[in-house]
PDB file of C-alpha atoms in Angstrom:
ATOM      1  CA  UNK T1419     -82.693 -91.771-137.529  1.00 92.00           C
ATOM      2  CA  UNK T1420     -83.734 -94.026-140.397  1.00 97.00           C
ATOM      3  CA  UNK T1421     -81.254 -95.539-142.854  1.00 97.00           C
ATOM      4  CA  UNK T1422     -83.636 -97.279-145.276  1.00 98.00           C
ATOM      5  CA  UNK T1423     -84.235 -94.327-147.632  1.00 98.00           C
ATOM      6  CA  UNK T1424     -81.823 -94.155-150.563  1.00 98.00           C
ATOM      7  CA  UNK T1425     -82.732 -90.881-152.258  1.00 98.00           C
ATOM      8  CA  UNK T1426     -85.579 -89.887-154.533  1.00 98.00           C
ATOM      9  CA  UNK T1427     -87.687 -92.513-156.298  1.00 98.00           C
ATOM     10  CA  UNK T1428     -89.929 -90.405-158.559  1.00 98.00           C
ATOM     11  CA  UNK T1429     -91.685 -87.063-158.830  1.00 98.00           C
ATOM     12  CA  UNK T1430     -95.334 -86.923-159.940  1.00 98.00           C
ATOM     13  CA  UNK T1431     -96.898 -83.806-161.448  1.00 98.00           C
ATOM     14  CA  UNK T1432    -100.043 -82.562-163.143  1.00 98.00           C
ATOM     15  CA  UNK T1433    -100.361 -81.640-166.824  1.00 98.00           C
ATOM     16  CA  UNK T1434    -103.068 -80.457-169.209  1.00 98.00           C
ATOM     17  CA  UNK T1435    -102.215 -82.216-172.481  1.00 98.00           C
ATOM     18  CA  UNK T1436    -100.821 -85.748-172.729  1.00 98.00           C
ATOM     19  CA  UNK T1437     -99.427 -85.376-176.247  1.00 98.00           C
ATOM     20  CA  UNK T1438     -97.611 -82.141-175.435  1.00 98.00           C
ATOM     21  CA  UNK T1439     -96.278 -83.667-172.215  1.00 98.00           C
ATOM     22  CA  UNK T1440     -95.048 -86.783-174.001  1.00 98.00           C
ATOM     23  CA  UNK T1441     -93.293 -84.699-176.665  1.00 98.00           C
ATOM     24  CA  UNK T1442     -91.562 -82.510-174.103  1.00 98.00           C
ATOM     25  CA  UNK T1443     -90.038 -85.338-172.097  1.00 98.00           C
ATOM     26  CA  UNK T1444     -89.225 -87.795-174.869  1.00 98.00           C
ATOM     27  CA  UNK T1445     -88.105 -85.342-177.572  1.00 97.00           C
ATOM     28  CA  UNK T1446     -86.995 -82.118-175.911  1.00 98.00           C
ATOM     29  CA  UNK T1447     -85.396 -83.759-172.859  1.00 98.00           C
ATOM     30  CA  UNK T1448     -84.516 -87.059-174.530  1.00 98.00           C
ATOM     31  CA  UNK T1449     -85.913 -89.274-171.777  1.00 98.00           C
ATOM     32  CA  UNK T1450     -87.517 -92.647-172.316  1.00 98.00           C
ATOM     33  CA  UNK T1451     -91.198 -93.197-171.744  1.00 98.00           C
ATOM     34  CA  UNK T1452     -90.985 -96.297-169.593  1.00 98.00           C
ATOM     35  CA  UNK T1453     -94.697 -96.792-168.913  1.00 98.00           C
ATOM     36  CA  UNK T1454     -97.994 -95.756-170.455  1.00 98.00           C
ATOM     37  CA  UNK T1455    -100.773 -96.568-168.037  1.00 98.00           C
ATOM     38  CA  UNK T1456    -103.727 -94.801-166.382  1.00 98.00           C
ATOM     39  CA  UNK T1457    -104.512 -93.098-163.119  1.00 98.00           C
ATOM     40  CA  UNK T1458    -105.749 -95.663-160.578  1.00 97.00           C
ATOM     41  CA  UNK T1459    -108.475 -93.289-159.343  1.00 96.00           C
ATOM     42  CA  UNK T1460    -109.381 -91.707-162.707  1.00 97.00           C
ATOM     43  CA  UNK T1461    -108.785 -94.344-165.397  1.00 97.00           C
ATOM     44  CA  UNK T1462    -109.797 -92.026-168.234  1.00 97.00           C
ATOM     45  CA  UNK T1463    -106.581 -90.073-167.485  1.00 98.00           C
ATOM     46  CA  UNK T1464    -103.121 -91.304-168.455  1.00 98.00           C
ATOM     47  CA  UNK T1465    -100.327 -91.918-165.988  1.00 98.00           C
ATOM     48  CA  UNK T1466     -97.122 -91.423-167.975  1.00 98.00           C
ATOM     49  CA  UNK T1467     -93.641 -92.279-166.687  1.00 99.00           C
ATOM     50  CA  UNK T1468     -90.351 -90.953-168.133  1.00 98.00           C
ATOM     51  CA  UNK T1469     -86.832 -91.919-167.090  1.00 98.00           C
ATOM     52  CA  UNK T1470     -83.681 -93.757-168.088  1.00 98.00           C
ATOM     53  CA  UNK T1471     -83.566 -97.077-169.955  1.00 98.00           C
ATOM     54  CA  UNK T1472     -85.340 -99.114-167.286  1.00 98.00           C
ATOM     55  CA  UNK T1473     -86.955 -96.419-165.155  1.00 98.00           C
ATOM     56  CA  UNK T1474     -84.358 -96.634-162.415  1.00 98.00           C
ATOM     57  CA  UNK T1475     -85.543 -95.127-159.130  1.00 98.00           C
ATOM     58  CA  UNK T1476     -84.132 -91.616-158.955  1.00 98.00           C
ATOM     59  CA  UNK T1477     -84.689 -90.975-162.669  1.00 98.00           C
ATOM     60  CA  UNK T1478     -88.460 -91.151-163.087  1.00 98.00           C
ATOM     61  CA  UNK T1479     -90.745 -88.178-163.712  1.00 98.00           C
ATOM     62  CA  UNK T1480     -94.431 -89.105-163.868  1.00 98.00           C
ATOM     63  CA  UNK T1481     -97.512 -87.172-164.974  1.00 98.00           C
ATOM     64  CA  UNK T1482    -101.287 -87.162-164.703  1.00 98.00           C
ATOM     65  CA  UNK T1483    -102.474 -85.201-167.776  1.00 98.00           C
ATOM     66  CA  UNK T1484    -106.017 -84.035-166.952  1.00 98.00           C
ATOM     67  CA  UNK T1485    -107.409 -82.449-170.147  1.00 95.00           C
ATOM     68  CA  UNK T1486    -109.538 -79.788-168.420  1.00 91.00           C
ATOM     69  CA  UNK T1487    -107.353 -78.957-165.440  1.00 97.00           C
ATOM     70  CA  UNK T1488    -106.643 -75.306-164.659  1.00 98.00           C
ATOM     71  CA  UNK T1489    -103.137 -73.923-164.378  1.00 97.00           C
ATOM     72  CA  UNK T1490    -101.425 -74.289-161.034  1.00 98.00           C
ATOM     73  CA  UNK T1491    -100.430 -71.243-158.999  1.00 97.00           C
ATOM     74  CA  UNK T1492     -96.883 -71.399-157.602  1.00 97.00           C
ATOM     75  CA  UNK T1493     -96.445 -70.777-153.900  1.00 98.00           C
ATOM     76  CA  UNK T1494     -95.383 -72.410-150.673  1.00 98.00           C
ATOM     77  CA  UNK T1495     -96.319 -75.915-149.583  1.00 98.00           C
ATOM     78  CA  UNK T1496     -95.057 -77.573-152.749  1.00 98.00           C
ATOM     79  CA  UNK T1497     -92.053 -78.775-154.720  1.00 98.00           C
ATOM     80  CA  UNK T1498     -90.916 -75.638-156.536  1.00 98.00           C
ATOM     81  CA  UNK T1499     -88.152 -77.008-158.744  1.00 98.00           C
ATOM     82  CA  UNK T1500     -87.256 -80.499-159.930  1.00 98.00           C
ATOM     83  CA  UNK T1501     -83.575 -80.651-160.829  1.00 98.00           C
ATOM     84  CA  UNK T1502     -81.919 -83.064-163.259  1.00 98.00           C
ATOM     85  CA  UNK T1503     -78.221 -83.965-163.352  1.00 98.00           C
ATOM     86  CA  UNK T1504     -76.179 -83.556-166.548  1.00 98.00           C
ATOM     87  CA  UNK T1505     -72.429 -83.989-167.207  1.00 98.00           C
ATOM     88  CA  UNK T1506     -69.968 -81.202-166.521  1.00 97.00           C
ATOM     89  CA  UNK T1507     -69.579 -78.737-169.372  1.00 97.00           C
ATOM     90  CA  UNK T1508     -72.904 -79.515-171.093  1.00 98.00           C
ATOM     91  CA  UNK T1509     -75.085 -76.536-170.157  1.00 98.00           C
ATOM     92  CA  UNK T1510     -74.121 -74.665-173.337  1.00 98.00           C
ATOM     93  CA  UNK T1511     -75.403 -77.623-175.372  1.00 98.00           C
ATOM     94  CA  UNK T1512     -78.663 -77.661-173.442  1.00 98.00           C
ATOM     95  CA  UNK T1513     -79.080 -73.888-173.662  1.00 98.00           C
ATOM     96  CA  UNK T1514     -78.820 -74.063-177.455  1.00 98.00           C
ATOM     97  CA  UNK T1515     -81.072 -77.122-177.616  1.00 98.00           C
ATOM     98  CA  UNK T1516     -83.749 -75.393-175.557  1.00 98.00           C
ATOM     99  CA  UNK T1517     -83.542 -72.311-177.771  1.00 98.00           C
ATOM    100  CA  UNK T1518     -83.903 -74.480-180.890  1.00 97.00           C
ATOM    101  CA  UNK T1519     -86.799 -76.428-179.344  1.00 96.00           C
ATOM    102  CA  UNK T1520     -88.672 -73.365-178.091  1.00 97.00           C
ATOM    103  CA  UNK T1521     -88.418 -74.221-174.401  1.00 98.00           C
ATOM    104  CA  UNK T1522     -89.525 -71.356-172.161  1.00 97.00           C
ATOM    105  CA  UNK T1523     -88.084 -69.783-169.020  1.00 98.00           C
ATOM    106  CA  UNK T1524     -84.443 -70.592-169.770  1.00 98.00           C
ATOM    107  CA  UNK T1525     -81.863 -68.815-167.610  1.00 98.00           C
ATOM    108  CA  UNK T1526     -78.403 -69.496-166.202  1.00 97.00           C
ATOM    109  CA  UNK T1527     -77.588 -69.342-162.528  1.00 96.00           C
ATOM    110  CA  UNK T1528     -75.190 -70.702-159.931  1.00 95.00           C
ATOM    111  CA  UNK T1529     -76.312 -72.269-156.687  1.00 91.00           C
ATOM    112  CA  UNK T1530     -74.234 -73.988-154.005  1.00 96.00           C
ATOM    113  CA  UNK T1531     -71.232 -73.638-156.338  1.00 93.00           C
ATOM    114  CA  UNK T1532     -73.038 -75.561-159.100  1.00 95.00           C
ATOM    115  CA  UNK T1533     -73.786 -74.260-162.581  1.00 95.00           C
ATOM    116  CA  UNK T1534     -77.505 -74.544-163.323  1.00 97.00           C
ATOM    117  CA  UNK T1535     -79.856 -73.927-166.203  1.00 98.00           C
ATOM    118  CA  UNK T1536     -83.429 -73.142-165.260  1.00 98.00           C
ATOM    119  CA  UNK T1537     -86.253 -73.924-167.675  1.00 98.00           C
ATOM    120  CA  UNK T1538     -90.013 -74.381-167.697  1.00 98.00           C
ATOM    121  CA  UNK T1539     -92.087 -77.386-168.669  1.00 98.00           C
ATOM    122  CA  UNK T1540     -95.059 -77.097-171.030  1.00 97.00           C
ATOM    123  CA  UNK T1541     -97.393 -76.060-168.193  1.00 98.00           C
ATOM    124  CA  UNK T1542     -94.900 -73.732-166.521  1.00 97.00           C
ATOM    125  CA  UNK T1543     -93.414 -76.556-164.429  1.00 98.00           C
ATOM    126  CA  UNK T1544     -90.250 -75.510-162.579  1.00 98.00           C
ATOM    127  CA  UNK T1545     -87.162 -77.431-163.748  1.00 98.00           C
ATOM    128  CA  UNK T1546     -83.401 -77.020-163.766  1.00 98.00           C
ATOM    129  CA  UNK T1547     -80.331 -78.852-165.027  1.00 98.00           C
ATOM    130  CA  UNK T1548     -77.230 -78.924-162.855  1.00 98.00           C
ATOM    131  CA  UNK T1549     -73.752 -79.962-163.945  1.00 97.00           C
ATOM    132  CA  UNK T1550     -72.503 -82.819-161.762  1.00 96.00           C
ATOM    133  CA  UNK T1551     -69.122 -84.274-162.646  1.00 94.00           C
ATOM    134  CA  UNK T1552     -69.473 -87.003-160.006  1.00 94.00           C
ATOM    135  CA  UNK T1553     -72.674 -88.532-161.425  1.00 97.00           C
ATOM    136  CA  UNK T1554     -71.789 -91.902-162.981  1.00 97.00           C
ATOM    137  CA  UNK T1555     -75.338 -93.063-163.754  1.00 98.00           C
ATOM    138  CA  UNK T1556     -75.964 -94.217-167.326  1.00 97.00           C
ATOM    139  CA  UNK T1557     -78.412 -92.138-169.397  1.00 98.00           C
ATOM    140  CA  UNK T1558     -81.017 -93.307-171.897  1.00 98.00           C
ATOM    141  CA  UNK T1559     -78.910 -93.745-175.020  1.00 96.00           C
ATOM    142  CA  UNK T1560     -81.682 -93.700-177.643  1.00 97.00           C
ATOM    143  CA  UNK T1561     -83.388 -90.397-176.917  1.00 97.00           C
ATOM    144  CA  UNK T1562     -81.721 -88.427-179.671  1.00 97.00           C
ATOM    145  CA  UNK T1563     -79.106 -86.887-177.367  1.00 98.00           C
ATOM    146  CA  UNK T1564     -75.470 -88.022-177.194  1.00 97.00           C
ATOM    147  CA  UNK T1565     -74.707 -90.021-174.066  1.00 97.00           C
ATOM    148  CA  UNK T1566     -71.984 -87.582-172.984  1.00 97.00           C
ATOM    149  CA  UNK T1567     -74.628 -84.790-172.832  1.00 98.00           C
ATOM    150  CA  UNK T1568     -77.784 -86.649-171.840  1.00 98.00           C
ATOM    151  CA  UNK T1569     -79.667 -86.395-168.542  1.00 98.00           C
ATOM    152  CA  UNK T1570     -78.471 -88.857-165.891  1.00 98.00           C
ATOM    153  CA  UNK T1571     -81.446 -88.716-163.548  1.00 98.00           C
ATOM    154  CA  UNK T1572     -82.619 -86.454-160.759  1.00 98.00           C
ATOM    155  CA  UNK T1573     -80.143 -84.359-158.835  1.00 98.00           C
ATOM    156  CA  UNK T1574     -82.606 -82.916-156.324  1.00 98.00           C
ATOM    157  CA  UNK T1575     -85.933 -81.337-155.570  1.00 98.00           C
ATOM    158  CA  UNK T1576     -86.424 -77.926-153.985  1.00 98.00           C
ATOM    159  CA  UNK T1577     -89.281 -77.515-151.514  1.00 98.00           C
ATOM    160  CA  UNK T1578     -90.866 -74.075-151.067  1.00 98.00           C
ATOM    161  CA  UNK T1579     -92.204 -73.719-147.523  1.00 98.00           C
ATOM    162  CA  UNK T1580     -93.451 -70.975-145.216  1.00 97.00           C
ATOM    163  CA  UNK T1581     -91.309 -72.399-142.428  1.00 96.00           C
ATOM    164  CA  UNK T1582     -88.866 -75.147-143.310  1.00 96.00           C
ATOM    165  CA  UNK T1583     -87.912 -76.081-139.751  1.00 97.00           C
ATOM    166  CA  UNK T1584     -90.335 -78.951-139.099  1.00 97.00           C
ATOM    167  CA  UNK T1585     -89.848 -80.469-142.571  1.00 98.00           C
ATOM    168  CA  UNK T1586     -86.089 -80.250-142.122  1.00 98.00           C
ATOM    169  CA  UNK T1587     -86.404 -82.187-138.871  1.00 98.00           C
ATOM    170  CA  UNK T1588     -88.564 -84.770-140.661  1.00 98.00           C
ATOM    171  CA  UNK T1589     -85.973 -85.224-143.410  1.00 98.00           C
ATOM    172  CA  UNK T1590     -83.239 -85.616-140.805  1.00 98.00           C
ATOM    173  CA  UNK T1591     -85.339 -88.318-139.157  1.00 98.00           C
ATOM    174  CA  UNK T1592     -85.627 -89.941-142.617  1.00 98.00           C
ATOM    175  CA  UNK T1593     -81.817 -90.126-142.852  1.00 98.00           C
ATOM    176  CA  UNK T1594     -80.908 -86.798-144.468  1.00 98.00           C
ATOM    177  CA  UNK T1595     -78.214 -84.491-143.128  1.00 98.00           C
ATOM    178  CA  UNK T1596     -77.785 -80.767-143.631  1.00 98.00           C
ATOM    179  CA  UNK T1597     -74.750 -80.302-145.865  1.00 98.00           C
ATOM    180  CA  UNK T1598     -74.912 -76.609-146.842  1.00 98.00           C
ATOM    181  CA  UNK T1599     -76.820 -73.353-146.518  1.00 97.00           C
ATOM    182  CA  UNK T1600     -77.204 -70.401-148.886  1.00 95.00           C
ATOM    183  CA  UNK T1601     -79.408 -67.483-147.884  1.00 94.00           C
ATOM    184  CA  UNK T1602     -82.887 -68.820-147.119  1.00 96.00           C
ATOM    185  CA  UNK T1603     -82.138 -72.261-148.633  1.00 98.00           C
ATOM    186  CA  UNK T1604     -80.908 -75.230-146.636  1.00 98.00           C
ATOM    187  CA  UNK T1605     -79.474 -78.229-148.468  1.00 98.00           C
ATOM    188  CA  UNK T1606     -79.924 -81.749-147.124  1.00 98.00           C
ATOM    189  CA  UNK T1607     -78.525 -84.960-148.552  1.00 98.00           C
ATOM    190  CA  UNK T1608     -78.694 -88.667-147.829  1.00 98.00           C
ATOM    191  CA  UNK T1609     -75.517 -90.756-147.681  1.00 96.00           C
ATOM    192  CA  UNK T1610     -75.050 -93.841-149.856  1.00 95.00           C
ATOM    193  CA  UNK T1611     -78.033 -92.903-151.993  1.00 97.00           C
ATOM    194  CA  UNK T1612     -78.981 -93.707-155.575  1.00 98.00           C
ATOM    195  CA  UNK T1613     -77.585 -90.471-157.055  1.00 98.00           C
ATOM    196  CA  UNK T1614     -80.786 -88.462-156.557  1.00 98.00           C
ATOM    197  CA  UNK T1615     -79.656 -87.642-153.059  1.00 98.00           C
ATOM    198  CA  UNK T1616     -80.406 -83.957-152.431  1.00 98.00           C
ATOM    199  CA  UNK T1617     -83.399 -82.023-151.079  1.00 98.00           C
ATOM    200  CA  UNK T1618     -83.264 -78.239-150.818  1.00 98.00           C
ATOM    201  CA  UNK T1619     -85.640 -76.376-148.488  1.00 98.00           C
ATOM    202  CA  UNK T1620     -86.413 -72.777-149.392  1.00 98.00           C
ATOM    203  CA  UNK T1621     -88.149 -70.831-146.616  1.00 97.00           C
ATOM    204  CA  UNK T1622     -90.538 -68.095-147.819  1.00 98.00           C
ATOM    205  CA  UNK T1623     -92.496 -66.940-144.752  1.00 97.00           C
ATOM    206  CA  UNK T1624     -94.506 -64.211-146.526  1.00 97.00           C
ATOM    207  CA  UNK T1625     -95.418 -66.144-149.690  1.00 97.00           C
ATOM    208  CA  UNK T1626     -98.939 -67.345-150.480  1.00 98.00           C
ATOM    209  CA  UNK T1627     -99.795 -71.031-150.535  1.00 97.00           C
ATOM    210  CA  UNK T1628     -99.695 -72.820-153.876  1.00 98.00           C
ATOM    211  CA  UNK T1629    -102.809 -73.959-155.744  1.00 97.00           C
ATOM    212  CA  UNK T1630    -102.556 -77.385-157.366  1.00 98.00           C
ATOM    213  CA  UNK T1631    -103.046 -77.479-161.128  1.00 98.00           C
ATOM    214  CA  UNK T1632    -101.277 -78.051-164.419  1.00 98.00           C
ATOM    215  CA  UNK T1633     -97.559 -77.567-163.877  1.00 98.00           C
ATOM    216  CA  UNK T1634     -97.736 -78.404-160.154  1.00 98.00           C
ATOM    217  CA  UNK T1635     -95.969 -81.290-158.457  1.00 98.00           C
ATOM    218  CA  UNK T1636     -98.543 -83.587-156.848  1.00 98.00           C
ATOM    219  CA  UNK T1637     -96.046 -85.505-154.693  1.00 98.00           C
ATOM    220  CA  UNK T1638     -92.415 -86.496-154.344  1.00 98.00           C
ATOM    221  CA  UNK T1639     -91.459 -90.112-153.650  1.00 98.00           C
ATOM    222  CA  UNK T1640     -88.450 -91.460-151.766  1.00 99.00           C
ATOM    223  CA  UNK T1641     -86.855 -94.815-152.536  1.00 98.00           C
ATOM    224  CA  UNK T1642     -86.498 -97.894-150.351  1.00 98.00           C
ATOM    225  CA  UNK T1643     -85.125-101.217-151.509  1.00 98.00           C
ATOM    226  CA  UNK T1644     -88.083-103.461-150.759  1.00 98.00           C
ATOM    227  CA  UNK T1645     -91.355-103.938-148.927  1.00 98.00           C
ATOM    228  CA  UNK T1646     -89.703-104.987-145.670  1.00 98.00           C
ATOM    229  CA  UNK T1647     -87.719-101.727-145.543  1.00 98.00           C
ATOM    230  CA  UNK T1648     -90.865 -99.803-146.421  1.00 98.00           C
ATOM    231  CA  UNK T1649     -92.774-101.345-143.496  1.00 98.00           C
ATOM    232  CA  UNK T1650     -89.927-100.353-141.178  1.00 98.00           C
ATOM    233  CA  UNK T1651     -90.175 -96.760-142.392  1.00 98.00           C
ATOM    234  CA  UNK T1652     -93.964 -96.775-142.084  1.00 98.00           C
ATOM    235  CA  UNK T1653     -93.842 -97.991-138.475  1.00 98.00           C
ATOM    236  CA  UNK T1654     -91.192 -95.434-137.540  1.00 98.00           C
ATOM    237  CA  UNK T1655     -93.179 -92.570-139.075  1.00 98.00           C
ATOM    238  CA  UNK T1656     -96.395 -93.670-137.388  1.00 98.00           C
ATOM    239  CA  UNK T1657     -94.599 -94.072-134.060  1.00 98.00           C
ATOM    240  CA  UNK T1658     -93.457 -90.454-134.471  1.00 97.00           C
ATOM    241  CA  UNK T1659     -97.036 -89.296-134.977  1.00 97.00           C
ATOM    242  CA  UNK T1660     -97.426 -89.112-138.757  1.00 97.00           C
ATOM    243  CA  UNK T1661    -100.607 -90.318-140.390  1.00 97.00           C
ATOM    244  CA  UNK T1662     -99.362 -92.769-143.005  1.00 98.00           C
ATOM    245  CA  UNK T1663    -101.555 -94.622-145.502  1.00 98.00           C
ATOM    246  CA  UNK T1664    -101.620 -98.396-145.699  1.00 98.00           C
ATOM    247  CA  UNK T1665     -99.304 -99.916-148.296  1.00 98.00           C
ATOM    248  CA  UNK T1666    -100.796 -99.507-151.780  1.00 98.00           C
ATOM    249  CA  UNK T1667     -99.879-101.686-154.753  1.00 98.00           C
ATOM    250  CA  UNK T1668     -99.057 -99.371-157.688  1.00 98.00           C
ATOM    251  CA  UNK T1669     -98.154-102.297-160.004  1.00 98.00           C
ATOM    252  CA  UNK T1670     -94.539-101.152-160.509  1.00 98.00           C
ATOM    253  CA  UNK T1671     -93.812-100.330-156.851  1.00 98.00           C
ATOM    254  CA  UNK T1672     -95.566-100.372-153.497  1.00 98.00           C
ATOM    255  CA  UNK T1673     -96.354 -96.988-152.016  1.00 98.00           C
ATOM    256  CA  UNK T1674     -97.176 -95.282-148.726  1.00 98.00           C
ATOM    257  CA  UNK T1675     -98.101 -91.597-148.426  1.00 98.00           C
ATOM    258  CA  UNK T1676     -98.107 -88.946-145.713  1.00 98.00           C
ATOM    259  CA  UNK T1677     -98.416 -85.154-145.538  1.00 98.00           C
ATOM    260  CA  UNK T1678     -95.412 -83.195-144.269  1.00 97.00           C
ATOM    261  CA  UNK T1679     -95.605 -80.286-141.793  1.00 96.00           C
ATOM    262  CA  UNK T1680     -94.952 -77.859-144.651  1.00 95.00           C
ATOM    263  CA  UNK T1681     -97.836 -79.235-146.713  1.00 96.00           C
ATOM    264  CA  UNK T1682     -95.920 -81.293-149.296  1.00 98.00           C
ATOM    265  CA  UNK T1683     -97.189 -84.813-149.946  1.00 98.00           C
ATOM    266  CA  UNK T1684     -94.408 -87.383-149.467  1.00 98.00           C
ATOM    267  CA  UNK T1685     -94.439 -90.949-150.699  1.00 98.00           C
ATOM    268  CA  UNK T1686     -92.101 -93.806-149.842  1.00 98.00           C
ATOM    269  CA  UNK T1687     -91.901 -96.243-152.770  1.00 98.00           C
ATOM    270  CA  UNK T1688     -90.158 -99.573-153.220  1.00 98.00           C
ATOM    271  CA  UNK T1689     -87.560-100.242-155.913  1.00 98.00           C
ATOM    272  CA  UNK T1690     -89.344-103.540-156.589  1.00 97.00           C
ATOM    273  CA  UNK T1691     -90.829-104.942-158.782  1.00 98.00           C
ATOM    274  CA  UNK T1692     -89.924-102.364-161.456  1.00 98.00           C
ATOM    275  CA  UNK T1693     -91.299-101.362-164.839  1.00 98.00           C
ATOM    276  CA  UNK T1694     -90.326-104.596-166.582  1.00 97.00           C
ATOM    277  CA  UNK T1695     -92.890-106.640-164.629  1.00 97.00           C
ATOM    278  CA  UNK T1696     -95.347-106.490-167.543  1.00 97.00           C
ATOM    279  CA  UNK T1697     -93.183-105.439-170.542  1.00 97.00           C
ATOM    280  CA  UNK T1698     -89.823-106.492-171.906  1.00 97.00           C
ATOM    281  CA  UNK T1699     -87.121-103.901-171.301  1.00 97.00           C
ATOM    282  CA  UNK T1700     -86.768-103.430-175.072  1.00 97.00           C
ATOM    283  CA  UNK T1701     -90.418-102.352-175.335  1.00 98.00           C
ATOM    284  CA  UNK T1702     -91.032-100.376-172.159  1.00 98.00           C
ATOM    285  CA  UNK T1703     -93.671 -97.691-172.503  1.00 98.00           C
ATOM    286  CA  UNK T1704     -94.973 -98.792-175.877  1.00 97.00           C
ATOM    287  CA  UNK T1705     -98.238-100.561-175.043  1.00 97.00           C
ATOM    288  CA  UNK T1706    -101.097 -99.257-172.910  1.00 98.00           C
ATOM    289  CA  UNK T1707    -100.891-101.125-169.617  1.00 98.00           C
ATOM    290  CA  UNK T1708    -103.927-101.164-167.340  1.00 98.00           C
ATOM    291  CA  UNK T1709    -104.313-102.000-163.656  1.00 97.00           C
ATOM    292  CA  UNK T1710    -106.240-105.220-163.137  1.00 96.00           C
ATOM    293  CA  UNK T1711    -109.359-103.424-161.893  1.00 97.00           C
ATOM    294  CA  UNK T1712    -109.510-101.341-165.081  1.00 98.00           C
ATOM    295  CA  UNK T1713    -108.882-104.068-167.676  1.00 98.00           C
ATOM    296  CA  UNK T1714    -112.575-104.140-168.584  1.00 98.00           C
ATOM    297  CA  UNK T1715    -112.267-100.515-169.728  1.00 98.00           C
ATOM    298  CA  UNK T1716    -109.625-101.248-172.363  1.00 98.00           C
ATOM    299  CA  UNK T1717    -111.889-100.942-175.458  1.00 98.00           C
ATOM    300  CA  UNK T1718    -113.200 -97.574-174.256  1.00 98.00           C
ATOM    301  CA  UNK T1719    -109.803 -96.229-173.167  1.00 98.00           C
ATOM    302  CA  UNK T1720    -108.019 -97.248-176.352  1.00 97.00           C
ATOM    303  CA  UNK T1721    -110.696 -95.353-178.282  1.00 96.00           C
ATOM    304  CA  UNK T1722    -110.818 -92.211-176.124  1.00 96.00           C
ATOM    305  CA  UNK T1723    -107.320 -91.602-174.717  1.00 97.00           C
ATOM    306  CA  UNK T1724    -105.139 -89.273-176.781  1.00 96.00           C
ATOM    307  CA  UNK T1725    -102.871 -91.103-179.205  1.00 96.00           C
ATOM    308  CA  UNK T1726     -99.215 -90.618-178.263  1.00 97.00           C
ATOM    309  CA  UNK T1727     -96.154 -90.776-180.481  1.00 90.00           C
ATOM    310  CA  UNK T1728     -93.694 -93.529-179.659  1.00 77.00           C
TER     311      UNK T1728
END
């Protein structure tokens, strides 16, 4: 069993409209845009990152807003719900805020003894807030939401799978342990993690497979401290029979990717070097930052990418 993985690193999803996406995360959720860059493989498309003050691993939601993308179809083989942690006793505040802000799909529920508030992103993305009195992570303090109510970071992701057994075994190999079960959902958690420590597996054997589109999660990334730890994880996964990509430099972290038995794309990403490698912490997310291979496109991109507030 591996011990290098320390919880979630980031979650990356698809969107249709960059401006709408930016407004939702920075204004409605009060997160900080910590990086405004472009997709490595499609540089005419933004890659937007939202998180806490510095984009701490375990807090970062990222998006590829493709202007002409169709809407995703929910199903199995994907991350169904991305769950944020908020302080105990704050769901009433968030329920009112969402009503005032016109957020869709808002409903209360309780799961694993935790009070939760479900809501939808601008493309129907599945989200929830969960009250967690043990979460001591500092929120972004300048997002227009009081620090005693603001989002702390991720709590968990929920995977929807036809058969969760093989993916559960994979997560256990990655250092997770089963900590609870409720109906057709198994809860796994990693010890000594970064606060974003939980993965739920929901088994839906008769459900149709998901179609990727706006509102869909593209991949979920797990955090390791550095490149040496990442190489250890890569070797262990390959020795177990997984097809893992070479290490890829994503400017703000190094990444490896592999497909899980249930169909979800997993990434293992390093905590280094971080989002302040090319911007001062005070100005994260303000300027358009381009990968080296796309610097020559700056005049075109600055003219044609949607202008974003903030």
